Short mmCIF file of C-alpha atoms in Angstrom, two decimals:
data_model
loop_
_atom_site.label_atom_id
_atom_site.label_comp_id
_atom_site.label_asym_id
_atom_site.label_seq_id
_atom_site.Cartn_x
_atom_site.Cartn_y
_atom_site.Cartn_z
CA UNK A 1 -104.73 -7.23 -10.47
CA UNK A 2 -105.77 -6.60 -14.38
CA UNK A 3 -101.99 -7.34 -15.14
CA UNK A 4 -102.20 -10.70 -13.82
CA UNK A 5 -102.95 -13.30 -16.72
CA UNK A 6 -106.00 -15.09 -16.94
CA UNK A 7 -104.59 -17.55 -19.63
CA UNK A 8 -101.42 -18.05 -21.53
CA UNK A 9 -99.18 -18.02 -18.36
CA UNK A 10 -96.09 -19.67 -18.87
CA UNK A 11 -96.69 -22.94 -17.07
CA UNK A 12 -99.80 -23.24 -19.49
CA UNK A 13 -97.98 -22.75 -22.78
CA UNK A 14 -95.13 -25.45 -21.65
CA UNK A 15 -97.49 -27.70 -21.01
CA UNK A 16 -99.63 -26.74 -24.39
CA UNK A 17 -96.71 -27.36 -26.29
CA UNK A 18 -95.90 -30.78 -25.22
CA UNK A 19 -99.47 -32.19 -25.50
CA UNK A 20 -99.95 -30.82 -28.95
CA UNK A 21 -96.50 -32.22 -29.53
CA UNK A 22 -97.83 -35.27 -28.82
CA UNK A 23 -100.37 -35.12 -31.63
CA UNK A 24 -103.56 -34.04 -29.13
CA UNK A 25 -105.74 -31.18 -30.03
CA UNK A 26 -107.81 -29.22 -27.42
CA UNK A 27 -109.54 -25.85 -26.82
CA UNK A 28 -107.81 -23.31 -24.78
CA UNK A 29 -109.79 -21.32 -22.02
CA UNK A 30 -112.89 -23.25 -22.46
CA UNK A 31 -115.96 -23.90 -20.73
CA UNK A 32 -116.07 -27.81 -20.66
CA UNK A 33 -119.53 -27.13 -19.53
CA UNK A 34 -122.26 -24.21 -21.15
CA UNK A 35 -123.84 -23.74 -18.19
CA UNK A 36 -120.94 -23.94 -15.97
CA UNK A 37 -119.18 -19.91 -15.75
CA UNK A 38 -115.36 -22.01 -15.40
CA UNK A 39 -113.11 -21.70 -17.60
CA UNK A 40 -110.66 -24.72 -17.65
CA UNK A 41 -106.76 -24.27 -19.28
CA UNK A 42 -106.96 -26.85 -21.63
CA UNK A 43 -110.59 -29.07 -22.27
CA UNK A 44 -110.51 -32.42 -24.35
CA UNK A 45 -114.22 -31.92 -25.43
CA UNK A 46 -114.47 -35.74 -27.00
CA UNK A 47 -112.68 -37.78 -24.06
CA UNK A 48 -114.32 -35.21 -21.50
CA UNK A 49 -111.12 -34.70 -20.04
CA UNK A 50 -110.74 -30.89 -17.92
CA UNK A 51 -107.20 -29.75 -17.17
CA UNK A 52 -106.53 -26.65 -14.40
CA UNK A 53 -102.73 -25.45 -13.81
CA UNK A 54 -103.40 -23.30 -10.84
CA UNK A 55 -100.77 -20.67 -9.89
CA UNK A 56 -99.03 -21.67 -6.66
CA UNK A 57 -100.46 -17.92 -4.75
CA UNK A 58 -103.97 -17.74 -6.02
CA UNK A 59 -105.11 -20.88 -5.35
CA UNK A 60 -103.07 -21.39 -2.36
CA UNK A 61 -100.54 -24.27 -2.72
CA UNK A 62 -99.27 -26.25 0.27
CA UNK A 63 -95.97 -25.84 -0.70
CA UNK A 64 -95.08 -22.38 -1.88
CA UNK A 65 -98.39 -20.46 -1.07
CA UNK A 66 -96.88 -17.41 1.47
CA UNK A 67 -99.70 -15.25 2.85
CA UNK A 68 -99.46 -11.61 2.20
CA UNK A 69 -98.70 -9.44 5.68
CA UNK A 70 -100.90 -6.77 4.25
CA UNK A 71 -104.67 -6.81 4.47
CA UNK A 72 -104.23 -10.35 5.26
CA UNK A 73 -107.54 -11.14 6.74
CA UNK A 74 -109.41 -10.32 2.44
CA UNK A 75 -105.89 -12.49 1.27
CA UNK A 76 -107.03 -15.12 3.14
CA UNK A 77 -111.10 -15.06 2.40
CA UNK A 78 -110.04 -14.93 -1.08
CA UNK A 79 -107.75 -17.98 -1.62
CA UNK A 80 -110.48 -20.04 0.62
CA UNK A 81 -113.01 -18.77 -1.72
CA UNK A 82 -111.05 -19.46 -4.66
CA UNK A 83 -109.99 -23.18 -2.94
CA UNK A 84 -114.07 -23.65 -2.77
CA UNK A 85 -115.22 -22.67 -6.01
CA UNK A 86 -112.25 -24.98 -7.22
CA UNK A 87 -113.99 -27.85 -5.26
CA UNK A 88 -117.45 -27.10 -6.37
CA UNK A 89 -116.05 -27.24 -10.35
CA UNK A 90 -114.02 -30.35 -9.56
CA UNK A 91 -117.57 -32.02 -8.51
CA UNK A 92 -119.97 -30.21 -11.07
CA UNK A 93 -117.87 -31.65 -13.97
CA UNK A 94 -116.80 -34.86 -12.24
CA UNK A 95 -121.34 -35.26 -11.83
CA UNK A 96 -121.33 -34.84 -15.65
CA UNK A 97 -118.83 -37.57 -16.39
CA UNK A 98 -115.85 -35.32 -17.02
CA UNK A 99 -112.09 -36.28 -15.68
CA UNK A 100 -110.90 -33.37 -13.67
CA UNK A 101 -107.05 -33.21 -13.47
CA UNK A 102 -105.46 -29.67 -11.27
CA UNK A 103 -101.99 -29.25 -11.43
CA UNK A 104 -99.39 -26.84 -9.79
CA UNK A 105 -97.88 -24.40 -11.87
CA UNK A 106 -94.67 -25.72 -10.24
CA UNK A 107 -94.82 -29.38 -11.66
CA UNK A 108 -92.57 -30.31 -14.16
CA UNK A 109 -94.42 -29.35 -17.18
CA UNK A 110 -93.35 -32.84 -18.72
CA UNK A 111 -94.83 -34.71 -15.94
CA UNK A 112 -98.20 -32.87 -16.40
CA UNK A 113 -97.95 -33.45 -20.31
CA UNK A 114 -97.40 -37.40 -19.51
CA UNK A 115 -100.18 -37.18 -17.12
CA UNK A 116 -102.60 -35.60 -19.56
CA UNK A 117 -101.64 -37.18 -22.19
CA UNK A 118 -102.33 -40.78 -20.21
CA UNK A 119 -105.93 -39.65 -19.36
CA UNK A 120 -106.60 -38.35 -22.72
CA UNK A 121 -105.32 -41.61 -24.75
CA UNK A 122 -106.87 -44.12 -21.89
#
């Protein structure tokens, strides 16, 4: 599991490029928080604005999410857990006054720019 990226994945980089083509600037792999151990893919630290592209496996999306056969019953612990902890951030920044927006890592990197870039510029 160390060769799985943290950060830089290719969904996040698409989307990177496109909102900094757009003339935004943001940290990368940021805590939008200093108390809060999350790490969010891109944080607008002025507009308060969070974004998470979440791989389609490890946070188990609806659509392409396929549970392993093998040592399924820690598999599926760990992509509730993850599912939870995603919850408890979305509500522990959304309590500070931060705008929370989770993605796919199958969405059209485009559409997430537009989207992004809407909250950011609002």
């Amino acid at each position: 599991m160390q060769g799985n990226r943290s950060r830089d994945t290719a969904p996040e980089l698409a989307v990177r490029r496109l909102v900094h083509a757009m003339g935004l600037r943001y940290r990368v792999s940021a805590r939008p928080l200093p108390n809060l151990r999350r790490t969010a893919d891109l944080v607008f630290t002025r507009r308060r604005v969070a974004v998470f592209i979440d791989g389609c496996f490890w946070h188990g999306c609806p659509e392409h999410h396929r549970q392993p056969s093998a040592n399924a019953g820690y598999w599926s612990a760990k992509i509730e857990r993850n599912r939870a902890r995603d919850a408890a951030t979305d509500a522990t920044l959304a309590d500070a006054g931060w705008t929370v927006l989770r993605f796919w890592a199958h969405q059209p990197p485009t559409e997430v720019a537009a989207a992004v870039g809407a909250a950011v510029t609002d």
